[in-house]
Amino acid sequence: MSAFASVSSLDLQRIWDGVHGRLVHGDRSTLGVIVLDPSSVVPEHSHDHEQLGLVLEGMQALVIDGVAHELGPLEGYVLPGGVEHAAYCGPEGALVLDVFRPVREDYRERWAAASGQR
């Protein structure tokens, strides 16, 4: 992606069932525009990356230590790397902006492989 482009022109890639994203990778961070289908679930996982998130539309609940934190539009979160977390959204789905630092090389490699790029 060039320095200026429409994120909507990027392919929507599957992350989990019912969870898809358009990702932009810089030199030191990854920006994800994440689309969660109605009532979709993100399974519990962790990663070394710091993650900052902002709900743009709908409701996303972030689950940490078994406690659900329901977030609506313009509510966000900061997760240090290594924190186990899961998520789910309501019946209307959700649109979330996620920023990861450092770059999510696993996502970059998966997307490159899926599109035949290297």
XYZ file of N, CA and C in Angstrom:
354
model
N 0.848 -1.172 0.000
C 0.000 0.000 0.000
C 0.893 1.234 0.000
N 0.544 2.214 -0.793
C 1.319 3.448 -0.825
C 1.038 4.259 0.437
N 1.693 5.388 0.568
C 1.506 6.240 1.735
C 0.078 6.764 1.840
N -0.626 6.845 0.715
C -2.001 7.343 0.702
C -2.849 6.400 -0.128
N -3.881 5.842 0.497
C -4.763 4.928 -0.230
C -6.042 4.732 0.565
N -7.039 4.188 -0.078
C -8.293 3.879 0.583
C -8.207 2.485 1.195
N -8.388 2.393 2.502
C -8.355 1.093 3.167
C -9.460 0.203 2.602
N -10.575 0.791 2.190
C -11.677 -0.005 1.637
C -11.288 -0.707 0.338
N -10.198 -0.271 -0.298
C -9.750 -0.938 -1.528
C -8.957 -2.212 -1.233
N -8.566 -2.420 0.032
C -7.822 -3.623 0.402
C -8.763 -4.809 0.512
N -8.249 -5.999 0.201
C -9.046 -7.210 0.327
C -9.404 -7.454 1.782
N -10.643 -7.892 1.999
C -11.091 -8.278 3.330
C -10.634 -9.716 3.559
N -9.788 -9.914 4.569
C -9.186 -11.220 4.838
C -9.790 -11.855 6.085
N -9.984 -13.174 6.048
C -10.532 -13.901 7.192
C -9.471 -14.017 8.287
N -9.839 -13.671 9.513
C -8.977 -13.855 10.674
C -9.475 -15.069 11.455
N -10.762 -15.084 11.788
C -11.465 -16.226 12.370
C -12.833 -16.294 11.706
N -13.589 -17.356 11.962
C -14.954 -17.426 11.448
C -15.723 -16.192 11.907
N -16.298 -15.476 10.965
C -17.091 -14.301 11.285
C -16.299 -13.053 11.622
N -14.971 -13.119 11.509
C -14.108 -11.977 11.819
C -13.147 -11.772 10.659
N -13.228 -10.595 10.038
C -12.408 -10.292 8.864
C -11.761 -8.928 9.039
N -10.649 -8.714 8.346
C -9.967 -7.440 8.484
C -9.280 -6.969 7.226
N -9.109 -5.674 7.178
C -8.266 -5.022 6.175
C -7.086 -4.455 6.958
N -5.878 -4.857 6.584
C -4.697 -4.513 7.372
C -3.720 -3.664 6.591
N -3.146 -2.700 7.288
C -2.105 -1.838 6.738
C -0.882 -2.016 7.630
N 0.250 -2.351 7.020
C 1.480 -2.576 7.772
C 2.474 -1.455 7.488
N 2.943 -0.828 8.560
C 4.020 0.136 8.456
C 5.319 -0.545 8.828
N 6.347 0.247 9.063
C 7.638 -0.310 9.477
C 7.608 -0.816 10.915
N 6.788 -0.194 11.773
C 6.810 -0.544 13.199
C 5.456 -0.909 13.787
N 4.373 -0.788 13.022
C 3.050 -1.090 13.568
C 2.108 -1.571 12.461
N 1.025 -2.194 12.897
C -0.016 -2.680 11.994
C -1.341 -2.053 12.407
N -2.087 -1.565 11.430
C -3.414 -1.008 11.631
C -4.412 -1.972 11.014
N -5.426 -2.347 11.781
C -6.445 -3.250 11.267
C -7.826 -2.640 11.390
N -8.577 -2.662 10.299
C -9.990 -2.309 10.323
C -10.715 -3.647 10.322
N -11.306 -3.993 11.471
C -11.823 -5.329 11.706
C -13.349 -5.319 11.656
N -13.913 -6.226 10.862
C -15.354 -6.374 10.716
C -15.763 -7.656 11.424
N -16.620 -7.519 12.425
C -17.128 -8.673 13.157
C -18.580 -8.900 12.760
N -18.884 -10.087 12.250
C -20.247 -10.424 11.872
C -21.142 -10.452 13.110
N -22.450 -10.312 12.928
C -23.368 -10.377 14.067
C -23.115 -11.608 14.936
N -23.049 -11.384 16.234
C -22.872 -12.437 17.248
C -21.604 -13.270 17.071
N -20.604 -12.745 16.404
C -19.357 -13.499 16.203
C -18.524 -13.504 17.480
N -17.597 -14.472 17.521
C -16.766 -14.680 18.697
C -15.304 -14.763 18.263
N -14.437 -14.072 18.984
C -12.987 -14.198 18.822
C -12.521 -15.109 19.952
N -11.931 -16.270 19.623
C -11.520 -17.194 20.683
C -10.393 -16.614 21.537
N -10.253 -17.159 22.749
C -9.195 -16.687 23.643
C -7.835 -16.917 22.985
N -6.986 -15.904 23.085
C -5.649 -15.972 22.487
C -4.775 -14.898 23.128
N -3.516 -14.925 22.815
C -2.612 -13.858 23.217
C -1.563 -13.700 22.128
N -0.871 -12.587 22.166
C 0.220 -12.300 21.241
C 1.167 -11.348 21.943
N 2.379 -11.287 21.465
C 3.393 -10.429 22.083
C 3.162 -8.948 21.815
N 2.277 -8.636 20.885
C 2.075 -7.259 20.450
C 1.196 -6.479 21.422
N 1.572 -5.228 21.686
C 0.662 -4.313 22.345
C -0.493 -4.072 21.383
N -1.720 -3.989 21.894
C -2.889 -3.797 21.040
C -3.736 -2.660 21.586
N -3.997 -1.682 20.740
C -4.905 -0.601 21.063
C -6.116 -0.751 20.163
N -7.307 -0.634 20.722
C -8.510 -0.819 19.930
C -9.531 0.262 20.185
N -10.353 0.508 19.165
C -11.417 1.486 19.248
C -12.623 0.930 18.502
N -13.747 0.812 19.200
C -14.980 0.372 18.553
C -15.534 1.557 17.768
N -15.769 1.333 16.479
C -16.320 2.391 15.627
C -17.833 2.264 15.486
N -18.316 1.020 15.383
C -19.751 0.762 15.235
C -20.103 -0.499 16.009
N -21.320 -0.555 16.527
C -21.797 -1.750 17.211
C -21.247 -1.864 18.621
N -21.208 -3.116 19.114
C -20.698 -3.407 20.451
C -19.724 -4.568 20.358
N -18.567 -4.395 20.968
C -17.603 -5.479 21.118
C -17.317 -5.624 22.601
N -17.392 -6.852 23.086
C -17.021 -7.130 24.470
C -15.649 -7.771 24.455
N -14.739 -7.214 25.208
C -13.400 -7.775 25.373
C -13.424 -8.551 26.686
N -13.033 -9.821 26.637
C -13.092 -10.685 27.812
C -11.665 -10.950 28.296
N -11.389 -10.532 29.540
C -10.076 -10.716 30.159
C -10.299 -11.312 31.545
N -9.607 -12.414 31.823
C -9.772 -13.098 33.118
C -11.228 -13.423 33.403
N -11.979 -13.793 32.358
C -13.373 -14.179 32.525
C -14.339 -13.024 32.702
N -13.858 -11.798 32.667
C -14.708 -10.619 32.844
C -14.904 -9.944 31.491
N -16.178 -9.768 31.102
C -16.506 -9.117 29.832
C -16.613 -7.609 30.034
N -15.922 -6.867 29.179
C -15.959 -5.402 29.191
C -16.635 -4.974 27.891
N -17.927 -4.625 27.960
C -18.677 -4.258 26.758
C -18.358 -2.823 26.364
N -17.981 -2.654 25.107
C -17.580 -1.356 24.586
C -18.457 -0.978 23.404
N -18.913 0.256 23.390
C -19.710 0.781 22.290
C -18.894 1.747 21.453
N -19.557 2.425 20.510
C -18.859 3.344 19.620
C -18.026 4.392 20.375
N -16.813 4.547 19.907
C -15.820 5.478 20.423
C -15.331 5.133 21.827
N -15.491 3.860 22.225
C -14.887 3.362 23.450
C -13.757 2.428 23.044
N -12.673 2.458 23.805
C -11.493 1.713 23.392
C -10.800 1.001 24.521
N -9.668 0.410 24.174
C -8.899 -0.394 25.117
C -7.425 -0.379 24.740
N -6.604 -0.693 25.740
C -5.169 -0.875 25.544
C -4.807 -2.189 26.220
N -4.241 -3.113 25.460
C -3.810 -4.408 25.996
C -2.302 -4.534 25.859
N -1.596 -4.772 26.957
C -0.167 -5.054 26.834
C 0.030 -6.394 26.123
N 1.177 -6.607 25.556
C 1.485 -7.894 24.951
C 1.422 -9.010 25.979
N 1.013 -10.193 25.540
C 0.991 -11.366 26.392
C -0.273 -11.557 27.205
N -1.234 -10.648 27.126
C -2.471 -10.768 27.898
C -3.455 -11.678 27.147
N -3.905 -12.751 27.820
C -4.934 -13.623 27.248
C -6.234 -12.830 27.155
N -6.876 -12.892 25.989
C -8.136 -12.188 25.800
C -8.982 -12.866 24.733
N -10.263 -12.628 24.805
C -11.229 -13.096 23.828
C -12.181 -11.932 23.583
N -13.097 -12.105 22.632
C -14.063 -11.048 22.356
C -15.318 -11.653 21.750
N -16.388 -10.892 21.849
C -17.624 -11.237 21.147
C -18.343 -9.935 20.837
N -19.290 -10.009 19.928
C -20.049 -8.805 19.617
C -21.540 -9.107 19.648
N -22.313 -8.066 19.588
C -23.760 -8.178 19.677
C -24.406 -8.588 18.370
N -25.734 -8.599 18.362
C -26.476 -9.071 17.192
C -26.349 -8.175 15.968
N -25.837 -6.955 16.165
C -25.648 -6.056 15.021
C -24.238 -6.128 14.448
N -23.361 -6.912 15.080
C -21.966 -6.975 14.643
C -21.202 -5.761 15.151
N -19.989 -5.589 14.648
C -19.172 -4.454 15.089
C -18.111 -4.133 14.042
N -17.657 -2.911 14.082
C -16.524 -2.451 13.286
C -15.527 -1.881 14.281
N -14.299 -2.415 14.259
C -13.292 -2.066 15.258
C -11.998 -1.668 14.562
N -11.340 -0.676 15.104
C -10.019 -0.264 14.638
C -9.003 -0.794 15.643
N -8.051 -1.594 15.188
C -7.000 -2.140 16.053
C -5.642 -1.671 15.555
N -4.776 -1.334 16.499
C -3.391 -0.994 16.198
C -2.506 -1.947 16.992
N -1.553 -2.563 16.319
C -0.615 -3.488 16.948
C 0.794 -2.949 16.793
N 1.572 -3.102 17.858
C 2.985 -2.735 17.802
C 3.770 -3.810 18.520
N 4.788 -4.393 17.966
C 5.312 -4.137 16.622
C 4.399 -4.724 15.547
N 4.850 -4.655 14.322
C 4.105 -5.141 13.165
C 3.667 -6.587 13.385
N 2.455 -6.907 12.963
C 1.966 -8.281 13.004
C 2.499 -9.015 11.773
N 3.729 -9.488 11.876
C 4.352 -10.211 10.769
C 3.553 -11.461 10.411
N 2.923 -12.106 11.415
C 2.113 -13.291 11.129
C 0.960 -12.942 10.200
N 0.317 -11.798 10.411
C -0.753 -11.369 9.506
C -0.185 -11.006 8.140
N 0.906 -10.276 8.112
C 1.498 -9.871 6.832
C 1.839 -11.103 5.992
N 2.456 -12.102 6.616
C 2.829 -13.325 5.892
C 1.604 -14.111 5.434
N 0.589 -14.203 6.297
C -0.627 -14.939 5.923
C -1.322 -14.276 4.740
N -1.418 -12.941 4.770
C -2.078 -12.224 3.684
C -1.267 -12.344 2.385
N 0.044 -12.249 2.483
C 0.894 -12.373 1.296
C 0.736 -13.763 0.681
N 0.711 -14.801 1.501
C 0.540 -16.153 1.005
C -0.819 -16.334 0.351
N -1.862 -15.750 0.956
C -3.219 -15.880 0.414
C -3.367 -15.173 -0.923
N -2.622 -14.079 -1.112
C -2.728 -13.328 -2.367
C -1.668 -13.733 -3.384
N -0.802 -14.670 -3.014
C 0.249 -15.123 -3.932
C 1.442 -14.197 -3.995
N 1.527 -13.244 -3.045
C 2.665 -12.314 -3.001
C 3.707 -12.841 -2.048
N 4.917 -12.426 -2.186
C 6.009 -12.754 -1.254
C 6.986 -11.656 -1.211
